Amino acid sequence: MKNIKTLSKFLCAIKFNFHLILPLGMKSLTKINRVAHDAGLQTIADIKLNDIGNTNQIATERLWESGFDAVIVNPIMGPENLQNLIESAHKDDHGIITLVHMSHPGAKSGYGLTVLQPNKKILKINELFLEWSYSMKADGIVVGATVPQIIKSCHKKAKGRCEIYSRGVGTQRGDPRCAIKSGADYLIIGRKILNAKDPILEAKKLQELDLES
Amino acid sequence: MKNIKTLSKFLCAIKFNFHLILPLGMKSLTKINRVAHDAGLQTIADIKLNDIGNTNQIATERLWESGFDAVIVNPIMGPENLQNLIESAHKDDHGIITLVHMSHPGAKSGYGLTVLQPNKKILKINELFLEWSYSMKADGIVVGATVPQIIKSCHKKAKGRCEIYSRGVGTQRGDPRCAIKSGADYLIIGRKILNAKDPILEAKKLQELDLES
């Protein structure tokens, strides 16, 4: 709560990781969302949702009830479920952000898989996830700052249809400047700010970097 | 809680869906796990975890703290993160169950993708997920009862190295008898029992079906 209040003027939204959401019940989640909204921030539940339709539907209803503005989902569930999630979220102005390529060292082994489509077209699974995302009007996509070349190609192909959120800056060694230059619209930064000696100074420095570009 | 007590003698474990876990805090989760354990049941957190190493680690610590015995994870995170999760869980006798093929109507568009490997080998992404799962000693895999032919091929290839959990029976139209005949070791059944006129009778019928095979 204290971090939200002291850092809010350098941020536009807060993403809550899975392990932060998991131990909290509805009451605590609602309270945190209210504090974030009062500080002028939007909130994103980073639960990488990838389930059957019924579970996706009820899980997102619970998130919206507790005040979240958007949720991060994994397109591996398939385009049909993704489309349903997006349409349902947009009905009451909530957002769906899809995971196109993660930021951790082994991410390439999953998100860099080469897919052979029935029409013989060959592409990377992250390219397929991107295609599904912009054609279904997802609000944003997540691409690791550790793979700036993929941010660049997503930026080129998405043509502004999805905003690009880049994570993995700092602790995971993604370069924030490079991520922005490659086309990221937003940087998702947690530990680099929160574990800094002076979190306010660190957030300020990163915000200036963003404004420069 | 009441369902756990009345149905426990027909079950061996309970799987908690994401939307059930999401609104509950640590206190309620711990209580439910205790009631299930007291009834002689194991508990599985079906959160389809697929995150960076740090989040996977802390999220599973929270689950074990609240009493869960196992967690369902999505191999799309890549084999490196999957291996770390399995090794870490096995240190204190917890289980990792991987999602190899889901049960919903559009699951094939994701889990049925054809992957072209660097060595030119062509296989389905669910076959790759299966290979990762048994070679890394995952405790079990989930395959939809709606795709019995995939249960059959997983059973053949896994050669008992991973137990097969099959979901999607009933509401999603998977046939429990066919799933068992194809090689499923356990059936995951929720709504077909809970929404039945007589849940105890329904559970009993399904248990007898399982014992017959």
Coordinates of C-alpha atoms in Angstrom, one line a residue:
Chain A
M1 CA 0.0 0.0 0.0
K2 CA 2.8 2.4 0.9
N3 CA 4.6 1.7 -2.4
I4 CA 1.5 2.5 -4.3
K5 CA 1.2 5.9 -2.6
T6 CA 4.9 6.9 -2.9
L7 CA 5.4 5.7 -6.4
S8 CA 2.1 6.4 -8.1
K9 CA 3.1 9.7 -9.8
F10 CA 5.8 7.8 -11.8
L11 CA 3.5 5.0 -12.9
C12 CA 0.4 4.6 -15.0
A13 CA -0.7 1.2 -13.8
I14 CA 0.2 -1.6 -11.4
K15 CA 0.5 -5.3 -12.4
F16 CA -0.1 -7.7 -9.6
N17 CA 1.8 -11.0 -9.9
F18 CA 0.3 -14.3 -9.4
H19 CA 2.0 -15.0 -6.1
L20 CA 0.7 -11.7 -4.7
I21 CA -2.9 -12.4 -5.7
L22 CA -2.9 -16.0 -4.6
P23 CA -2.8 -15.6 -0.8
L24 CA -5.2 -12.6 -0.8
G25 CA -9.0 -13.0 -0.6
M26 CA -11.6 -10.8 -2.2
K27 CA -11.6 -8.3 0.7
S28 CA -7.9 -7.6 0.5
L29 CA -7.8 -7.5 -3.3
T30 CA -10.7 -5.0 -3.4
K31 CA -8.9 -2.8 -0.9
I32 CA -5.6 -2.8 -2.9
N33 CA -7.5 -2.0 -6.1
R34 CA -9.3 0.9 -4.4
V35 CA -6.0 2.3 -3.1
A36 CA -4.5 2.0 -6.6
H37 CA -7.5 3.7 -8.3
D38 CA -7.5 6.5 -5.7
A39 CA -3.9 7.1 -6.7
G40 CA -4.9 7.4 -10.3
L41 CA -3.5 4.0 -11.4
Q42 CA -5.1 1.2 -13.4
T43 CA -4.6 -2.4 -12.2
I44 CA -3.7 -5.5 -14.1
A45 CA -4.0 -9.1 -12.7
D46 CA -1.1 -11.1 -14.1
I47 CA -2.5 -14.6 -13.7
K48 CA -1.7 -15.8 -17.2
L49 CA -5.2 -17.2 -17.4
N50 CA -5.5 -20.2 -19.8
D51 CA -8.6 -22.3 -19.0
I52 CA -11.9 -23.7 -20.2
G53 CA -14.6 -21.1 -21.0
N54 CA -16.6 -21.6 -17.8
T55 CA -13.5 -21.1 -15.6
N56 CA -12.2 -18.1 -17.6
Q57 CA -15.7 -16.5 -17.3
I58 CA -16.1 -16.9 -13.6
A59 CA -12.4 -16.1 -12.8
T60 CA -12.6 -12.8 -14.8
E61 CA -16.0 -11.9 -13.1
R62 CA -14.2 -12.3 -9.7
L63 CA -11.3 -10.1 -10.9
W64 CA -13.7 -7.4 -12.1
E65 CA -15.7 -7.6 -8.9
S66 CA -12.6 -7.0 -6.8
G67 CA -11.8 -4.0 -9.0
F68 CA -9.1 -5.1 -11.5
D69 CA -9.2 -3.2 -14.8
A70 CA -7.4 -5.9 -16.9
V71 CA -6.0 -9.4 -16.9
I72 CA -3.1 -11.1 -18.6
V73 CA -4.1 -14.3 -20.4
N74 CA -2.2 -17.0 -22.3
P75 CA -3.3 -17.6 -25.9
I76 CA -2.3 -21.3 -25.7
M77 CA -6.0 -21.9 -24.7
G78 CA -6.8 -21.4 -28.4
P79 CA -8.4 -18.6 -30.4
E80 CA -12.0 -19.5 -29.6
N81 CA -11.6 -19.1 -25.8
L82 CA -9.5 -16.0 -26.3
Q83 CA -12.2 -14.4 -28.4
N84 CA -14.9 -15.2 -25.9
L85 CA -12.7 -13.7 -23.1
I86 CA -12.1 -10.5 -25.0
E87 CA -15.7 -10.0 -26.1
S88 CA -16.9 -10.6 -22.5
A89 CA -14.3 -8.3 -21.0
H90 CA -15.1 -5.5 -23.5
K91 CA -18.8 -5.6 -22.6
D92 CA -18.0 -3.7 -19.4
D93 CA -14.9 -1.9 -20.4
H94 CA -12.3 -4.3 -19.0
G95 CA -9.1 -5.2 -20.8
I96 CA -7.4 -8.4 -22.0
I97 CA -3.7 -8.4 -22.5
T98 CA -2.2 -11.5 -24.1
L99 CA 1.2 -13.1 -23.4
V100 CA 3.0 -13.3 -26.8
H101 CA 6.6 -14.0 -25.6
M102 CA 7.8 -14.3 -22.0
S103 CA 11.0 -12.8 -20.6
H104 CA 12.7 -15.6 -18.7
P105 CA 15.9 -17.3 -19.9
G106 CA 14.1 -20.5 -21.1
A107 CA 11.1 -18.6 -22.7
K108 CA 12.3 -19.4 -26.2
S109 CA 11.8 -23.1 -25.8
G110 CA 8.1 -22.5 -25.5
Y111 CA 7.3 -19.2 -27.2
G112 CA 9.9 -19.7 -29.9
L113 CA 8.5 -23.0 -31.1
T114 CA 8.2 -23.2 -34.9
V115 CA 4.6 -24.0 -35.9
L116 CA 3.6 -25.7 -39.2
Q117 CA 0.1 -24.6 -40.1
P118 CA -2.4 -26.7 -42.1
N119 CA -1.9 -24.3 -45.1
K120 CA 1.9 -25.2 -44.9
K121 CA 2.7 -21.7 -43.6
I122 CA 5.6 -21.8 -41.1
L123 CA 5.8 -19.3 -38.3
K124 CA 6.8 -19.0 -34.7
I125 CA 4.2 -19.7 -32.0
N126 CA 4.6 -16.1 -30.7
E127 CA 3.7 -14.8 -34.3
L128 CA 0.6 -16.9 -34.2
F129 CA -0.3 -15.6 -30.7
L130 CA 0.2 -12.1 -32.0
E131 CA -2.0 -12.7 -35.0
W132 CA -4.8 -14.0 -32.8
S133 CA -4.4 -11.1 -30.4
Y134 CA -4.7 -8.2 -32.9
S135 CA -7.3 -9.9 -35.1
M136 CA -9.5 -10.4 -32.0
K137 CA -8.9 -6.9 -30.7
A138 CA -7.0 -7.8 -27.5
D139 CA -6.1 -4.5 -25.7
G140 CA -2.4 -5.3 -25.4
I141 CA 0.3 -7.9 -25.7
V142 CA 3.2 -8.8 -23.4
V143 CA 6.6 -9.3 -24.9
G144 CA 9.8 -9.8 -22.8
A145 CA 12.3 -6.9 -22.8
T146 CA 14.9 -9.7 -23.1
V147 CA 13.8 -10.3 -26.8
P148 CA 13.9 -6.8 -28.3
Q149 CA 13.9 -8.2 -31.9
I150 CA 10.5 -9.8 -31.2
I151 CA 9.2 -6.5 -29.8
K152 CA 10.3 -4.9 -33.0
S153 CA 8.6 -7.4 -35.3
C154 CA 5.4 -7.3 -33.1
H155 CA 5.4 -3.5 -33.3
K156 CA 5.7 -3.7 -37.1
K157 CA 3.0 -6.3 -37.6
A158 CA 0.5 -5.1 -35.0
K159 CA 0.5 -1.6 -36.6
G160 CA -0.9 0.0 -33.4
R161 CA -3.8 -2.5 -33.1
C162 CA -2.4 -3.8 -29.7
E163 CA -0.3 -1.8 -27.3
I164 CA 3.0 -3.5 -26.3
Y165 CA 3.8 -4.1 -22.7
S166 CA 7.4 -5.2 -22.0
R167 CA 8.5 -7.0 -18.9
G168 CA 11.8 -8.4 -17.7
V169 CA 13.7 -5.1 -17.3
G170 CA 16.4 -5.1 -14.7
T171 CA 16.4 -8.3 -12.6
Q172 CA 15.9 -10.4 -15.8
R173 CA 18.4 -8.2 -17.7
G174 CA 16.1 -6.7 -20.3
D175 CA 17.3 -3.2 -21.4
P176 CA 14.5 -0.7 -20.9
R177 CA 16.0 1.8 -23.5
C178 CA 16.3 -1.0 -26.1
A179 CA 12.7 -2.2 -25.4
I180 CA 11.3 1.3 -25.9
K181 CA 13.3 1.8 -29.1
S182 CA 12.1 -1.5 -30.4
G183 CA 8.4 -0.4 -30.0
A184 CA 7.3 -1.1 -26.5
D185 CA 4.5 1.2 -25.4
Y186 CA 4.8 0.4 -21.7
L187 CA 7.5 -1.0 -19.4
I188 CA 6.5 -3.4 -16.7
I189 CA 9.0 -3.0 -13.9
G190 CA 8.8 -4.6 -10.5
R191 CA 11.9 -5.7 -8.6
K192 CA 14.2 -3.1 -10.3
I193 CA 12.2 -0.4 -8.6
L194 CA 11.1 -2.1 -5.4
N195 CA 14.5 -3.5 -4.5
A196 CA 16.4 -0.3 -5.4
K197 CA 18.1 1.6 -2.6
D198 CA 15.9 4.6 -3.5
P199 CA 12.8 3.3 -5.3
I200 CA 11.4 6.8 -6.0
L201 CA 14.7 7.8 -7.7
E202 CA 14.8 4.6 -9.7
A203 CA 11.1 5.0 -10.8
K204 CA 11.8 8.7 -11.8
K205 CA 14.9 7.7 -13.8
L206 CA 12.9 5.1 -15.7
Q207 CA 10.0 7.5 -16.3
E208 CA 12.4 10.0 -17.8
L209 CA 13.9 7.3 -20.0
D210 CA 10.4 6.6 -21.3
L211 CA 9.6 10.3 -21.9
E212 CA 12.9 10.8 -23.8
S213 CA 12.1 8.3 -26.5
Chain B
M1 CA -17.2 -28.2 2.8
K2 CA -20.4 -30.3 3.0
N3 CA -19.7 -31.8 -0.5
I4 CA -16.2 -32.9 0.7
K5 CA -17.7 -34.7 3.6
T6 CA -20.6 -36.4 1.8
L7 CA -18.7 -37.4 -1.3
S8 CA -15.2 -38.2 0.0
K9 CA -15.7 -42.0 0.1
F10 CA -16.2 -42.1 -3.7
L11 CA -13.1 -39.9 -4.4
C12 CA -9.4 -40.0 -4.0
A13 CA -8.6 -36.3 -4.5
I14 CA -10.2 -32.9 -5.0
K15 CA -9.1 -30.5 -7.7
F16 CA -9.8 -26.9 -7.0
N17 CA -10.5 -24.7 -10.0
F18 CA -8.9 -21.3 -10.5
H19 CA -12.1 -19.4 -9.9
L20 CA -12.6 -21.2 -6.6
I21 CA -9.0 -20.5 -5.4
L22 CA -9.0 -16.8 -6.6
P23 CA -11.4 -15.2 -4.2
L24 CA -10.1 -17.2 -1.2
G25 CA -7.3 -16.0 1.1
M26 CA -4.7 -18.2 2.8
K27 CA -6.9 -18.8 5.8
S28 CA -9.9 -20.2 3.9
L29 CA -7.6 -22.2 1.6
T30 CA -5.9 -23.8 4.6
K31 CA -9.2 -24.6 6.2
I32 CA -10.5 -26.3 3.0
N33 CA -7.3 -28.3 2.6
R34 CA -7.5 -29.4 6.2
V35 CA -11.1 -30.6 5.8
A36 CA -10.1 -32.5 2.6
H37 CA -7.1 -34.1 4.3
D38 CA -9.2 -35.1 7.3
A39 CA -11.6 -36.9 4.8
G40 CA -8.6 -38.8 3.4
L41 CA -8.4 -36.9 0.2
Q42 CA -5.4 -35.2 -1.6
T43 CA -5.8 -31.8 -3.0
I44 CA -4.8 -30.3 -6.4
A45 CA -4.6 -26.6 -7.2
D46 CA -5.7 -26.3 -10.8
I47 CA -4.2 -22.9 -11.6
K48 CA -2.4 -23.9 -14.8
L49 CA 0.7 -22.1 -13.6
N50 CA 3.0 -20.8 -16.4
D51 CA 5.2 -18.1 -15.2
I52 CA 8.8 -16.9 -14.7
G53 CA 10.9 -18.9 -12.2
N54 CA 10.6 -16.5 -9.3
T55 CA 6.8 -16.3 -9.5
N56 CA 6.5 -20.1 -10.0
Q57 CA 8.6 -20.6 -6.9
I58 CA 6.8 -18.2 -4.6
A59 CA 3.3 -19.2 -5.9
T60 CA 4.0 -22.9 -5.2
E61 CA 5.4 -22.1 -1.8
R62 CA 2.1 -20.3 -1.0
L63 CA 0.1 -23.3 -2.2
W64 CA 2.1 -25.8 -0.1
E65 CA 1.8 -23.5 2.9
S66 CA -1.9 -23.6 2.6
G67 CA -1.9 -27.4 2.4
F68 CA -2.2 -28.3 -1.3
D69 CA -0.6 -31.5 -2.3
A70 CA -0.1 -30.8 -6.0
V71 CA -0.5 -28.2 -8.7
I72 CA -1.4 -28.2 -12.4
V73 CA 1.0 -26.3 -14.6
N74 CA 1.2 -25.4 -18.3
P75 CA 4.4 -26.6 -20.0
I76 CA 4.3 -23.6 -22.5
M77 CA 6.6 -21.9 -20.0
G78 CA 9.4 -24.1 -21.4
P79 CA 11.2 -27.2 -20.2
E80 CA 13.8 -25.3 -18.1
N81 CA 11.1 -23.7 -15.8
L82 CA 9.1 -26.9 -15.8
Q83 CA 12.2 -28.9 -14.6
N84 CA 12.9 -26.3 -11.8
L85 CA 9.2 -26.5 -10.7
I86 CA 9.3 -30.3 -10.6
E87 CA 12.6 -30.6 -8.7
S88 CA 11.5 -28.0 -6.2
A89 CA 8.1 -29.6 -5.6
H90 CA 9.7 -33.1 -5.2
K91 CA 12.1 -31.8 -2.5
D92 CA 9.2 -31.8 0.0
D93 CA 7.0 -34.5 -1.5
H94 CA 4.6 -32.3 -3.5
G95 CA 3.3 -33.1 -7.0
I96 CA 3.4 -31.4 -10.4
I97 CA 0.8 -32.3 -12.9
T98 CA 1.2 -30.9 -16.4
L99 CA -1.4 -29.9 -18.9
V100 CA -0.8 -31.9 -22.1
H101 CA -4.2 -31.4 -23.9
M102 CA -7.2 -29.5 -22.6
S103 CA -10.8 -30.7 -22.9
H104 CA -12.8 -27.7 -24.3
P105 CA -14.1 -27.5 -27.8
G106 CA -11.4 -25.2 -29.1
A107 CA -8.5 -26.9 -27.3
K108 CA -7.2 -28.4 -30.5
S109 CA -6.4 -25.0 -32.0
G110 CA -3.7 -24.6 -29.2
Y111 CA -2.7 -28.1 -28.0
G112 CA -3.1 -29.6 -31.4
L113 CA -0.6 -27.2 -33.1
T114 CA 2.0 -28.9 -35.3
V115 CA 5.5 -28.2 -34.2
L116 CA 8.6 -28.3 -36.5
Q117 CA 11.7 -29.0 -34.4
P118 CA 15.2 -27.9 -35.2
N119 CA 16.1 -31.5 -36.1
K120 CA 13.3 -31.4 -38.6
K121 CA 11.1 -33.8 -36.5
I122 CA 7.4 -32.9 -36.8
L123 CA 5.1 -33.5 -33.9
K124 CA 2.0 -32.1 -32.1
I125 CA 2.7 -29.6 -29.3
N126 CA 0.8 -32.0 -26.9
E127 CA 3.4 -34.7 -27.8
L128 CA 6.2 -32.3 -27.0
F129 CA 4.5 -31.4 -23.7
L130 CA 4.2 -35.1 -23.0
E131 CA 7.9 -35.8 -23.8
W132 CA 9.0 -32.9 -21.5
S133 CA 6.6 -34.2 -18.7
Y134 CA 7.8 -37.8 -18.5
S135 CA 11.5 -37.1 -19.1
M136 CA 11.4 -34.5 -16.2
K137 CA 9.5 -36.9 -14.0
A138 CA 6.3 -34.9 -13.7
D139 CA 3.9 -36.8 -11.4
G140 CA 1.0 -36.7 -13.8
I141 CA -0.5 -35.3 -17.0
V142 CA -3.9 -33.9 -17.8
V143 CA -5.6 -34.9 -21.1
G144 CA -9.2 -34.1 -22.0
A145 CA -11.7 -36.9 -22.0
T146 CA -12.9 -35.3 -25.2
V147 CA -9.8 -36.5 -27.0
P148 CA -9.6 -40.2 -26.1
Q149 CA -7.2 -40.9 -29.0
I150 CA -4.7 -38.6 -27.4
I151 CA -5.2 -40.3 -24.0
K152 CA -4.4 -43.6 -25.8
S153 CA -1.2 -42.3 -27.5
C154 CA -0.1 -40.7 -24.2
H155 CA -0.7 -43.9 -22.3
K156 CA 1.4 -45.8 -24.9
K157 CA 4.3 -43.4 -24.9
A158 CA 4.4 -42.5 -21.2
K159 CA 4.7 -46.2 -20.4
G160 CA 3.5 -45.6 -16.8
R161 CA 6.1 -42.8 -16.2
C162 CA 3.3 -40.3 -15.6
E163 CA -0.2 -41.0 -14.4
I164 CA -3.0 -39.7 -16.7
Y165 CA -5.7 -37.5 -15.3
S166 CA -8.7 -37.0 -17.6
R167 CA -11.1 -34.1 -17.4
G168 CA -14.1 -32.9 -19.4
V169 CA -16.4 -35.8 -18.5
G170 CA -20.1 -34.9 -18.5
T171 CA -20.7 -31.2 -19.0
Q172 CA -18.0 -31.1 -21.7
R173 CA -19.3 -34.4 -23.2
G174 CA -16.2 -36.5 -22.6
D175 CA -17.2 -40.2 -22.1
P176 CA -15.8 -41.6 -18.8
R177 CA -15.8 -45.2 -20.0
C178 CA -13.9 -44.3 -23.2
A179 CA -11.4 -42.2 -21.2
I180 CA -10.6 -45.1 -18.9
K181 CA -10.4 -47.7 -21.7
S182 CA -8.0 -45.3 -23.5
G183 CA -5.6 -45.3 -20.6
A184 CA -6.7 -42.6 -18.1
D185 CA -5.7 -43.5 -14.5
Y186 CA -8.0 -40.9 -12.9
L187 CA -11.1 -39.1 -13.9
I188 CA -11.5 -35.4 -12.9
I189 CA -15.2 -34.8 -12.6
G190 CA -16.8 -31.7 -11.2
R191 CA -20.1 -30.4 -12.5
K192 CA -21.4 -33.9 -13.6
I193 CA -21.4 -34.8 -9.9
L194 CA -22.1 -31.5 -8.2
N195 CA -25.0 -30.5 -10.5
A196 CA -26.6 -34.0 -10.4
K197 CA -30.0 -34.5 -8.8
D198 CA -28.3 -37.0 -6.4
P199 CA -24.6 -36.2 -6.3
I200 CA -23.8 -39.2 -4.1
L201 CA -25.5 -41.6 -6.5
E202 CA -23.7 -40.0 -9.4
A203 CA -20.3 -40.3 -7.7
K204 CA -21.0 -43.9 -6.8
K205 CA -22.0 -44.8 -10.4
L206 CA -18.8 -43.2 -11.7
Q207 CA -16.7 -45.0 -9.1
E208 CA -18.2 -48.3 -10.1
L209 CA -17.4 -47.6 -13.7
D210 CA -13.8 -46.9 -12.7
L211 CA -13.5 -50.2 -10.7
E212 CA -15.1 -52.2 -13.6
S213 CA -12.3 -51.4 -16.0

